Tab-separated table of C-alpha atoms in Angstrom:
chain	number	residue	atom	x	y	z
A	1245	UNK	CA	-31.896	-13.954	17.483
A	1246	UNK	CA	-32.951	-16.385	20.331
A	1247	UNK	CA	-30.651	-14.057	22.385
A	1248	UNK	CA	-31.960	-11.383	21.617
A	1249	UNK	CA	-35.485	-13.186	23.416
A	1250	UNK	CA	-33.589	-15.003	25.731
A	1251	UNK	CA	-34.809	-15.038	29.672
A	1252	UNK	CA	-32.007	-13.317	30.505
A	1253	UNK	CA	-32.082	-10.450	27.874
A	1254	UNK	CA	-35.852	-10.253	28.794
A	1255	UNK	CA	-34.825	-9.112	32.244
A	1256	UNK	CA	-32.287	-7.033	31.534
A	1257	UNK	CA	-34.378	-4.866	29.223
A	1258	UNK	CA	-36.318	-4.283	31.319
A	1259	UNK	CA	-33.546	-3.068	34.289
A	1260	UNK	CA	-32.745	-0.951	31.368
A	1261	UNK	CA	-36.254	0.070	31.608
A	1262	UNK	CA	-36.214	1.431	35.767
A	1263	UNK	CA	-32.984	2.716	34.965
A	1264	UNK	CA	-33.469	5.146	32.046
A	1265	UNK	CA	-36.828	5.955	34.273
A	1266	UNK	CA	-35.064	7.310	37.369
A	1267	UNK	CA	-32.533	8.959	35.480
A	1268	UNK	CA	-34.828	10.841	33.247
A	1269	UNK	CA	-36.899	11.700	35.912
A	1270	UNK	CA	-33.999	12.649	37.804
A	1271	UNK	CA	-32.616	15.449	34.684
A	1272	UNK	CA	-36.229	16.675	35.198
A	1273	UNK	CA	-35.946	16.894	39.045
A	1274	UNK	CA	-37.935	14.613	39.852
A	1275	UNK	CA	-35.921	12.990	41.449
A	1276	UNK	CA	-32.318	13.254	43.756
A	1277	UNK	CA	-29.177	12.954	41.450
A	1278	UNK	CA	-27.945	10.319	44.028
A	1279	UNK	CA	-30.694	8.005	44.190
A	1280	UNK	CA	-31.351	7.414	40.353
A	1281	UNK	CA	-28.167	6.864	40.247
A	1282	UNK	CA	-28.165	4.526	43.092
A	1283	UNK	CA	-30.949	2.772	40.758
A	1284	UNK	CA	-29.552	2.836	38.036
A	1285	UNK	CA	-26.483	0.533	40.254
A	1286	UNK	CA	-29.056	-1.666	41.122
A	1287	UNK	CA	-30.405	-2.677	38.540
A	1288	UNK	CA	-28.158	-5.152	37.240
A	1289	UNK	CA	-29.554	-9.373	36.014
A	1290	UNK	CA	-27.291	-10.005	39.790
A	1291	UNK	CA	-29.467	-8.472	42.267
A	1292	UNK	CA	-32.290	-10.284	40.817
A	1293	UNK	CA	-33.647	-13.927	41.533
A	1294	UNK	CA	-35.052	-15.408	38.790
A	1295	UNK	CA	-36.541	-17.933	39.925
A	1296	UNK	CA	-37.939	-16.113	42.607
A	1297	UNK	CA	-38.864	-13.952	39.675
A	1298	UNK	CA	-41.094	-15.992	38.142
A	1299	UNK	CA	-42.661	-17.679	41.316
A	1300	UNK	CA	-44.026	-14.809	42.143
A	1301	UNK	CA	-44.826	-14.441	38.267
A	1302	UNK	CA	-47.453	-17.338	38.728
A	1303	UNK	CA	-49.125	-15.587	41.364
A	1304	UNK	CA	-49.291	-11.718	40.321
A	1305	UNK	CA	-49.610	-12.251	36.665
A	1306	UNK	CA	-46.984	-10.036	35.051
A	1307	UNK	CA	-43.328	-9.934	36.482
A	1308	UNK	CA	-42.674	-6.706	37.434
A	1309	UNK	CA	-43.845	-6.115	40.627
A	1310	UNK	CA	-41.832	-8.701	41.936
A	1311	UNK	CA	-38.546	-7.344	40.139
A	1312	UNK	CA	-39.515	-4.140	41.461
A	1313	UNK	CA	-39.425	-5.789	45.002
A	1314	UNK	CA	-36.560	-7.155	44.011
A	1315	UNK	CA	-34.032	-4.257	43.165
A	1316	UNK	CA	-35.836	-2.587	45.426
A	1317	UNK	CA	-34.682	-4.367	48.760
A	1318	UNK	CA	-31.241	-4.046	46.600
A	1319	UNK	CA	-30.609	-0.068	47.309
A	1320	UNK	CA	-30.157	1.125	50.270
A	1321	UNK	CA	-32.152	2.287	53.489
A	1322	UNK	CA	-32.024	5.794	52.338
A	1323	UNK	CA	-32.877	5.640	48.624
A	1324	UNK	CA	-35.888	2.997	48.690
A	1325	UNK	CA	-38.972	4.461	47.638
A	1326	UNK	CA	-38.819	5.950	44.255
A	1327	UNK	CA	-38.219	3.319	41.945
A	1328	UNK	CA	-40.942	2.865	39.762
A	1329	UNK	CA	-42.305	5.836	39.748
A	1330	UNK	CA	-45.714	6.269	38.004
A	1331	UNK	CA	-45.269	3.637	35.736
A	1332	UNK	CA	-46.996	0.397	34.915
A	1333	UNK	CA	-46.539	-2.510	34.665
A	1334	UNK	CA	-46.311	-2.583	31.106
A	1335	UNK	CA	-45.178	0.240	30.249
A	1336	UNK	CA	-42.135	-1.771	31.803
A	1337	UNK	CA	-42.318	-4.817	29.681
A	1338	UNK	CA	-43.219	-2.866	26.484
A	1339	UNK	CA	-40.339	-0.176	26.569
A	1340	UNK	CA	-38.263	-3.736	27.262
A	1341	UNK	CA	-39.376	-5.029	23.534
A	1342	UNK	CA	-39.000	-2.489	22.276
A	1343	UNK	CA	-35.329	-2.539	22.720
A	1344	UNK	CA	-35.800	-6.175	21.351
A	1345	UNK	CA	-37.090	-5.560	18.886
A	1346	UNK	CA	-34.301	-2.813	17.651
A	1347	UNK	CA	-32.587	-5.283	18.033
A	1348	UNK	CA	-34.427	-7.335	15.754
A	1349	UNK	CA	-34.696	-5.685	13.015
A	1350	UNK	CA	-30.501	-4.900	12.857
A	1351	UNK	CA	-30.793	-8.402	13.854
A	1352	UNK	CA	-33.035	-8.999	10.250
A	1353	UNK	CA	-31.732	-6.158	8.448
A	1354	UNK	CA	-28.387	-7.955	8.665
A	1355	UNK	CA	-29.876	-11.033	7.228
A	1356	UNK	CA	-31.334	-9.458	4.379
A	1357	UNK	CA	-28.245	-7.742	3.525
A	1358	UNK	CA	-26.901	-10.734	3.044
A	1359	UNK	CA	-29.215	-12.974	1.224
A	1360	UNK	CA	-29.876	-9.597	-1.359
A	1361	UNK	CA	-26.050	-8.890	-1.877
A	1362	UNK	CA	-26.371	-13.058	-2.862
A	1363	UNK	CA	-29.088	-12.411	-4.608
A	1364	UNK	CA	-27.592	-10.238	-6.687
A	1365	UNK	CA	-24.301	-11.441	-7.236
A	1366	UNK	CA	-26.840	-13.859	-9.073
A	1367	UNK	CA	-28.316	-12.377	-10.776
A	1368	UNK	CA	-25.234	-10.319	-12.499
A	1369	UNK	CA	-23.838	-13.377	-12.844
A	1370	UNK	CA	-26.411	-15.423	-14.786
A	1371	UNK	CA	-28.886	-12.056	-16.607
A	1372	UNK	CA	-28.243	-13.232	-20.141
A	1373	UNK	CA	-28.238	-17.587	-18.913
A	1374	UNK	CA	-31.345	-18.749	-21.062
A	1375	UNK	CA	-33.485	-21.124	-19.055
A	1376	UNK	CA	-37.317	-21.942	-19.721
A	1377	UNK	CA	-39.702	-19.358	-18.249
A	1378	UNK	CA	-42.538	-21.889	-16.726
A	1379	UNK	CA	-46.116	-20.466	-16.420
A	1380	UNK	CA	-48.962	-22.749	-14.976
A	1381	UNK	CA	-45.399	-25.376	-13.819
A	1382	UNK	CA	-44.796	-26.077	-17.873
A	1383	UNK	CA	-42.696	-23.824	-20.122
A	1384	UNK	CA	-44.303	-20.834	-21.487
A	1385	UNK	CA	-41.429	-18.620	-23.437
A	1386	UNK	CA	-36.561	-18.231	-22.276
A	1387	UNK	CA	-36.215	-16.539	-19.941
A	1388	UNK	CA	-33.520	-16.191	-18.877
A	1389	UNK	CA	-31.847	-17.295	-14.648
A	1390	UNK	CA	-30.886	-13.909	-13.399
A	1391	UNK	CA	-35.080	-12.697	-14.525
A	1392	UNK	CA	-35.662	-14.833	-12.394
A	1393	UNK	CA	-34.016	-14.308	-9.474
A	1394	UNK	CA	-34.335	-10.520	-9.990
A	1395	UNK	CA	-38.061	-11.391	-9.134
A	1396	UNK	CA	-36.779	-11.997	-5.050
A	1397	UNK	CA	-34.526	-9.739	-5.326
A	1398	UNK	CA	-36.804	-6.670	-5.759
A	1399	UNK	CA	-39.017	-8.342	-3.357
A	1400	UNK	CA	-35.881	-8.101	-0.760
A	1401	UNK	CA	-35.755	-4.275	-2.288
A	1402	UNK	CA	-38.944	-3.936	-0.863
A	1403	UNK	CA	-38.770	-5.775	2.510
A	1404	UNK	CA	-35.804	-3.767	3.283
A	1405	UNK	CA	-37.268	-1.055	3.243
A	1406	UNK	CA	-40.856	-1.938	5.455
A	1407	UNK	CA	-38.337	-2.467	7.882
A	1408	UNK	CA	-37.005	1.344	7.992
A	1409	UNK	CA	-40.982	2.088	8.156
A	1410	UNK	CA	-41.482	-0.673	10.935
A	1411	UNK	CA	-38.572	0.368	12.804
A	1412	UNK	CA	-39.999	3.816	13.329
A	1413	UNK	CA	-43.419	2.210	14.369
A	1414	UNK	CA	-42.140	0.207	16.710
A	1415	UNK	CA	-39.107	0.888	18.706
A	1416	UNK	CA	-40.518	3.215	20.847
A	1417	UNK	CA	-41.221	3.165	25.398
A	1418	UNK	CA	-43.869	3.013	26.622
A	1419	UNK	CA	-44.456	5.258	29.598
A	1420	UNK	CA	-48.050	6.803	30.654
A	1421	UNK	CA	-49.128	5.172	33.459
A	1422	UNK	CA	-51.907	2.854	34.760
A	1423	UNK	CA	-54.957	3.328	31.986
A	1424	UNK	CA	-52.778	6.274	29.200
A	1425	UNK	CA	-52.836	9.149	31.355
A	1426	UNK	CA	-50.054	9.500	33.064
A	1427	UNK	CA	-51.809	11.301	36.069
A	1428	UNK	CA	-48.057	9.380	37.891
A	1429	UNK	CA	-45.385	10.947	36.441
A	1430	UNK	CA	-47.110	14.493	37.079
A	1431	UNK	CA	-47.520	17.561	35.332
A	1432	UNK	CA	-43.681	17.463	33.128
A	1433	UNK	CA	-44.384	13.411	31.513
A	1434	UNK	CA	-43.645	14.532	28.125
A	1435	UNK	CA	-40.306	15.568	29.506
A	1436	UNK	CA	-39.788	12.525	31.661
A	1437	UNK	CA	-40.576	10.983	28.075
A	1438	UNK	CA	-38.741	13.115	25.807
A	1439	UNK	CA	-35.059	12.804	28.371
A	1440	UNK	CA	-35.773	8.273	28.476
A	1441	UNK	CA	-36.135	8.250	25.439
A	1442	UNK	CA	-32.674	9.778	24.404
A	1443	UNK	CA	-31.621	7.464	27.688
A	1444	UNK	CA	-33.010	4.587	25.422
A	1445	UNK	CA	-31.614	5.464	22.031
A	1446	UNK	CA	-35.757	4.728	21.634
A	1447	UNK	CA	-38.326	6.674	19.938
A	1448	UNK	CA	-41.547	8.755	21.602
A	1449	UNK	CA	-45.056	7.692	21.206
A	1450	UNK	CA	-47.553	10.396	20.088
A	1451	UNK	CA	-49.647	8.469	23.113
A	1452	UNK	CA	-49.882	5.584	25.307
A	1453	UNK	CA	-49.648	2.488	23.286
A	1454	UNK	CA	-50.966	-0.235	25.881
A	1455	UNK	CA	-54.269	-1.939	22.951
A	1456	UNK	CA	-52.904	0.516	20.333
A	1457	UNK	CA	-51.263	-2.917	18.844
A	1458	UNK	CA	-51.667	-2.413	15.022
A	1459	UNK	CA	-47.430	-1.366	15.046
A	1460	UNK	CA	-46.638	-4.884	16.294
A	1461	UNK	CA	-48.997	-6.632	13.578
A	1462	UNK	CA	-47.257	-4.968	11.271
A	1463	UNK	CA	-43.566	-5.639	12.974
A	1464	UNK	CA	-45.134	-9.765	12.405
A	1465	UNK	CA	-46.317	-9.281	9.539
A	1466	UNK	CA	-43.379	-8.159	7.822
A	1467	UNK	CA	-41.206	-10.641	9.438
A	1468	UNK	CA	-44.158	-13.550	7.783
A	1469	UNK	CA	-43.287	-10.985	4.796
A	1470	UNK	CA	-40.063	-12.196	4.833
A	1471	UNK	CA	-39.912	-15.835	5.477
A	1472	UNK	CA	-42.273	-15.481	2.589
A	1473	UNK	CA	-39.993	-14.872	0.284
A	1474	UNK	CA	-37.486	-17.724	1.332
A	1475	UNK	CA	-40.090	-19.768	0.881
A	1476	UNK	CA	-40.786	-19.105	-2.505
A	1477	UNK	CA	-36.957	-19.350	-3.109
A	1478	UNK	CA	-36.983	-22.774	-1.229
A	1479	UNK	CA	-40.013	-23.722	-4.129
A	1480	UNK	CA	-37.985	-22.468	-6.985
A	1481	UNK	CA	-35.177	-24.904	-5.903
A	1482	UNK	CA	-37.236	-27.834	-4.834
A	1483	UNK	CA	-38.675	-28.099	-8.520
A	1484	UNK	CA	-35.604	-26.867	-9.820
A	1485	UNK	CA	-33.746	-29.643	-8.606
A	1486	UNK	CA	-35.961	-32.229	-9.285
A	1487	UNK	CA	-34.192	-35.157	-10.972
A	1488	UNK	CA	-36.093	-35.035	-14.395
A	1489	UNK	CA	-35.044	-31.150	-14.248
A	1490	UNK	CA	-31.948	-30.647	-12.955
A	1491	UNK	CA	-31.297	-27.259	-13.686
A	1492	UNK	CA	-30.467	-25.733	-10.146
A	1493	UNK	CA	-29.205	-27.513	-6.659
A	1494	UNK	CA	-28.372	-27.270	-4.171
A	1495	UNK	CA	-24.255	-27.326	-2.855
A	1496	UNK	CA	-22.820	-30.581	-2.542
A	1497	UNK	CA	-20.438	-32.260	0.304
A	1498	UNK	CA	-20.375	-35.319	2.088
A	1499	UNK	CA	-23.332	-37.092	2.543
A	1500	UNK	CA	-24.838	-33.788	3.018
A	1501	UNK	CA	-29.282	-34.418	1.947
A	1502	UNK	CA	-28.158	-37.847	2.189
A	1503	UNK	CA	-30.499	-40.490	2.490
A	1504	UNK	CA	-30.470	-42.955	5.183
A	1505	UNK	CA	-31.497	-45.396	2.878
A	1506	UNK	CA	-31.302	-44.411	-0.726
A	1507	UNK	CA	-26.969	-44.032	-0.856
A	1508	UNK	CA	-27.576	-42.126	-4.510
A	1509	UNK	CA	-30.267	-39.334	-2.902
A	1510	UNK	CA	-28.863	-35.119	-2.120
A	1511	UNK	CA	-31.495	-34.118	-1.126
A	1512	UNK	CA	-32.926	-30.094	-1.027
A	1513	UNK	CA	-32.187	-30.669	2.714
A	1514	UNK	CA	-31.772	-26.154	3.467
A	1515	UNK	CA	-34.372	-25.167	1.013
A	1516	UNK	CA	-37.024	-27.832	2.592
A	1517	UNK	CA	-36.226	-26.355	6.722
A	1518	UNK	CA	-36.630	-22.617	4.869
A	1519	UNK	CA	-39.895	-24.060	3.843
A	1520	UNK	CA	-40.952	-25.306	7.458
A	1521	UNK	CA	-40.016	-22.538	9.234
A	1522	UNK	CA	-41.748	-19.740	6.935
A	1523	UNK	CA	-45.065	-21.862	6.702
A	1524	UNK	CA	-45.160	-22.039	10.492
A	1525	UNK	CA	-44.224	-18.261	11.107
A	1526	UNK	CA	-47.387	-16.842	8.777
A	1527	UNK	CA	-49.354	-19.365	10.886
A	1528	UNK	CA	-47.889	-18.524	13.810
A	1529	UNK	CA	-47.677	-14.345	13.697
A	1530	UNK	CA	-51.428	-14.483	12.417
A	1531	UNK	CA	-51.882	-14.040	16.008
A	1532	UNK	CA	-50.825	-10.621	16.493
A	1533	UNK	CA	-53.771	-9.297	14.509
A	1534	UNK	CA	-56.334	-11.592	17.251
A	1535	UNK	CA	-53.878	-9.357	20.311
A	1536	UNK	CA	-54.569	-5.456	18.280
A	1537	UNK	CA	-58.306	-7.192	20.150
A	1538	UNK	CA	-57.621	-5.565	23.443
A	1539	UNK	CA	-60.328	-3.826	24.749
A	1540	UNK	CA	-60.824	-0.397	27.130
A	1541	UNK	CA	-57.480	0.791	27.838
A	1542	UNK	CA	-55.496	-2.352	29.027
A	1543	UNK	CA	-55.995	-6.188	27.505
A	1544	UNK	CA	-56.879	-9.194	28.923
A	1545	UNK	CA	-55.179	-12.031	27.698
A	1546	UNK	CA	-54.498	-10.862	24.510
A	1547	UNK	CA	-51.041	-8.909	24.958
A	1548	UNK	CA	-49.702	-12.352	26.540
A	1549	UNK	CA	-50.549	-13.846	22.795
A	1550	UNK	CA	-47.060	-11.549	22.228
A	1551	UNK	CA	-45.262	-12.729	24.543
A	1552	UNK	CA	-45.330	-16.614	22.687
A	1553	UNK	CA	-45.737	-14.979	19.309
A	1554	UNK	CA	-42.791	-12.241	18.704
A	1555	UNK	CA	-40.004	-14.067	19.415
A	1556	UNK	CA	-41.385	-16.964	17.994
A	1557	UNK	CA	-42.380	-15.159	14.821
A	1558	UNK	CA	-39.018	-12.946	14.927
A	1559	UNK	CA	-36.564	-16.545	14.716
A	1560	UNK	CA	-38.918	-18.203	12.574
A	1561	UNK	CA	-37.776	-14.981	9.988
A	1562	UNK	CA	-34.145	-14.799	11.071
A	1563	UNK	CA	-33.568	-18.500	10.472
A	1564	UNK	CA	-35.207	-18.502	7.205
A	1565	UNK	CA	-33.110	-15.681	5.376
A	1566	UNK	CA	-29.951	-16.984	7.062
A	1567	UNK	CA	-30.674	-20.678	5.250
A	1568	UNK	CA	-31.897	-18.904	1.744
A	1569	UNK	CA	-28.688	-16.448	1.923
A	1570	UNK	CA	-26.005	-19.414	1.966
A	1571	UNK	CA	-28.388	-21.930	-0.487
A	1572	UNK	CA	-28.507	-18.337	-2.715
A	1573	UNK	CA	-24.835	-18.613	-2.688
A	1574	UNK	CA	-23.451	-21.842	-2.572
A	1575	UNK	CA	-26.088	-22.728	-5.789
A	1576	UNK	CA	-25.209	-24.989	-8.675
A	1577	UNK	CA	-26.395	-24.012	-11.555
A	1578	UNK	CA	-26.745	-26.229	-14.973
A	1579	UNK	CA	-26.461	-23.759	-18.091
A	1580	UNK	CA	-26.748	-26.617	-20.338
A	1581	UNK	CA	-29.376	-27.928	-19.182
A	1582	UNK	CA	-31.375	-25.500	-19.273
A	1583	UNK	CA	-30.169	-25.509	-22.479
A	1584	UNK	CA	-31.420	-28.363	-22.647
A	1585	UNK	CA	-34.583	-28.676	-21.383
A	1586	UNK	CA	-35.605	-25.559	-23.496
A	1587	UNK	CA	-34.616	-28.066	-26.604
A	1588	UNK	CA	-37.158	-31.085	-25.228
A	1589	UNK	CA	-39.864	-28.388	-26.845
A	1590	UNK	CA	-39.062	-28.562	-30.080
A	1591	UNK	CA	-39.261	-24.925	-30.152
A	1592	UNK	CA	-42.847	-24.484	-29.047
A	1593	UNK	CA	-41.251	-22.546	-26.697
A	1594	UNK	CA	-41.029	-19.673	-29.271
A	1595	UNK	CA	-44.943	-20.299	-30.231
A	1596	UNK	CA	-45.451	-16.623	-29.296
A	1597	UNK	CA	-42.447	-15.391	-31.149
A	1598	UNK	CA	-43.505	-16.597	-34.510
A	1599	UNK	CA	-46.872	-15.581	-33.566
A	1600	UNK	CA	-46.068	-12.111	-34.088
A	1601	UNK	CA	-43.511	-12.710	-36.625
A	1602	UNK	CA	-46.714	-14.547	-38.674
A	1603	UNK	CA	-49.433	-11.473	-37.275
A	1604	UNK	CA	-47.928	-8.344	-39.986
A	1605	UNK	CA	-49.139	-10.764	-43.025
A	1606	UNK	CA	-52.081	-12.525	-41.029
A	1607	UNK	CA	-53.634	-10.554	-38.228
A	1608	UNK	CA	-53.171	-11.170	-34.662
A	1609	UNK	CA	-55.805	-14.032	-34.255
A	1610	UNK	CA	-54.888	-15.037	-37.491
A	1611	UNK	CA	-51.566	-15.976	-36.604
A	1612	UNK	CA	-52.323	-17.633	-33.378
A	1613	UNK	CA	-54.810	-19.804	-34.868
A	1614	UNK	CA	-51.718	-21.099	-37.644
A	1615	UNK	CA	-49.312	-21.021	-34.968
A	1616	UNK	CA	-51.625	-23.277	-32.773
A	1617	UNK	CA	-52.313	-25.662	-35.414
A	1618	UNK	CA	-48.095	-26.469	-35.436
A	1619	UNK	CA	-47.668	-26.202	-32.622
A	1620	UNK	CA	-50.219	-29.655	-31.911
A	1621	UNK	CA	-48.631	-30.679	-35.196
A	1622	UNK	CA	-45.678	-30.604	-33.838
A	1623	UNK	CA	-46.386	-32.123	-30.589
A	1624	UNK	CA	-48.081	-34.397	-32.172
A	1625	UNK	CA	-45.470	-35.439	-34.791
A	1626	UNK	CA	-42.510	-35.415	-33.006
A	1627	UNK	CA	-41.101	-32.698	-34.873
A	1628	UNK	CA	-40.189	-28.816	-34.748
A	1629	UNK	CA	-41.869	-25.993	-34.246
A	1630	UNK	CA	-40.488	-24.855	-37.443
A	1631	UNK	CA	-41.234	-27.742	-39.726
A	1632	UNK	CA	-44.153	-27.959	-38.374
A	1633	UNK	CA	-45.085	-24.107	-39.786
A	1634	UNK	CA	-43.485	-24.563	-42.932
A	1635	UNK	CA	-45.903	-27.685	-43.452
A	1636	UNK	CA	-49.429	-26.034	-41.905
A	1637	UNK	CA	-48.296	-22.632	-43.372
A	1638	UNK	CA	-47.277	-22.823	-46.637
A	1639	UNK	CA	-47.957	-19.926	-49.083
A	1640	UNK	CA	-46.506	-17.744	-46.463
A	1641	UNK	CA	-43.347	-15.781	-46.869
A	1642	UNK	CA	-40.344	-17.523	-45.021
A	1643	UNK	CA	-40.970	-18.222	-41.600
A	1644	UNK	CA	-37.101	-16.860	-39.993
A	1645	UNK	CA	-35.483	-18.626	-37.489
A	1646	UNK	CA	-35.623	-17.741	-33.704
A	1647	UNK	CA	-33.116	-18.278	-30.905
A	1648	UNK	CA	-34.569	-18.498	-27.440
A	1649	UNK	CA	-31.595	-16.264	-26.867
A	1650	UNK	CA	-33.530	-13.079	-29.148
A	1651	UNK	CA	-36.643	-13.940	-27.698
A	1652	UNK	CA	-35.854	-13.219	-23.658
A	1653	UNK	CA	-37.316	-9.512	-24.467
A	1654	UNK	CA	-35.915	-7.172	-20.883
A	1655	UNK	CA	-35.345	-10.037	-18.893
A	1656	UNK	CA	-31.143	-8.974	-18.692
A	1657	UNK	CA	-32.314	-6.200	-18.777
A	1658	UNK	CA	-34.476	-6.534	-15.567
A	1659	UNK	CA	-31.917	-8.176	-13.784
A	1660	UNK	CA	-29.317	-5.809	-14.088
A	1661	UNK	CA	-31.904	-3.101	-13.209
A	1662	UNK	CA	-32.780	-5.188	-9.983
A	1663	UNK	CA	-29.099	-5.380	-8.905
A	1664	UNK	CA	-29.116	-1.642	-9.641
A	1665	UNK	CA	-31.730	-1.151	-7.760
A	1666	UNK	CA	-31.139	-3.237	-4.801
A	1667	UNK	CA	-26.969	-1.565	-4.700
A	1668	UNK	CA	-28.569	2.296	-4.558
A	1669	UNK	CA	-30.383	1.403	-2.000
A	1670	UNK	CA	-27.719	-0.034	-0.294
A	1671	UNK	CA	-25.392	2.905	-0.429
A	1672	UNK	CA	-23.255	0.963	-2.922
């Protein structure tokens, strides 16, 4: 992702845009094919003096005027004067950005696919691995580790669909001239735009988007959401790898997660890195909503927000996805510890199950009161919930013992459905 938004790639996208504009104008008879070919041949980064470009940009405020001057000087004298014809600086830079966004979305889709595949593999393997479901930080009812992972897989499926939408909204050329009227392009402006878009493999916008920046805000939001999903996953790993829980951990290795002073430590370092990247991505992405405030037909400072935010939020999102895939793929899962932790509650995670067992005889509210008293007794005396129930509900019909594995509801189904949905979306 850093390569996609690097200095050289950024300048190269501007040059590709200028070359495509010339070729499109030649295809419509607005420019000779010879001149267009000369322009395209000159639009290489080897013809750009980068230090001079940035020095001139500091004076002009934008890089395209000095860039055009440098390239024009590289043309044969007979072919000069037609570069950048009818376009404005933002047309070139926004079209270059669209090319970068297409590459960025390709990268995000690849990383998201890898994460989803890792989640699907683990969810499938642990669809029936029973563990404590937790609400408000406390054990609640039994679930399965596969069902837990299924929630992340569902989010990954939605993100994949959203990236496809963002691609359609953001990967568009910009070519409407100074104030969006296309006056400098002449009467065949629509045709020039269509041909230029075809040459670059981008979409044609339905109008100028110089100050219509909502598509870029959506790109930032999807990046932040992808990172946010990774952060929730990372928090889960951090919590489940606590010494007192130890149901899951990151992969091991020599000095992996080691402390400089506590030799016993194996910190969840990948998960910690994800949290740091994801929180930063969410904070940075908000700047794109401020960039939407650009006034009139061209912003005065709001556009520059994007120059800082878009590369950063894309890179942070990519980093989060990359590391999250490794965490999931290499995660160590401890089913025995999950069973031991469930047993710590002495059957109280089955309180709801016993309530429903007694409800036909006592009614739901009556059964709730009886099981509540039994749970209180179980906790205060340190005895199994079923034993406490037999005490407080003496005289009721026999209370059948319930196995945690028999009270996971549709947990296995949820895991299997999420996996099937993910794989259908990938055409597998």
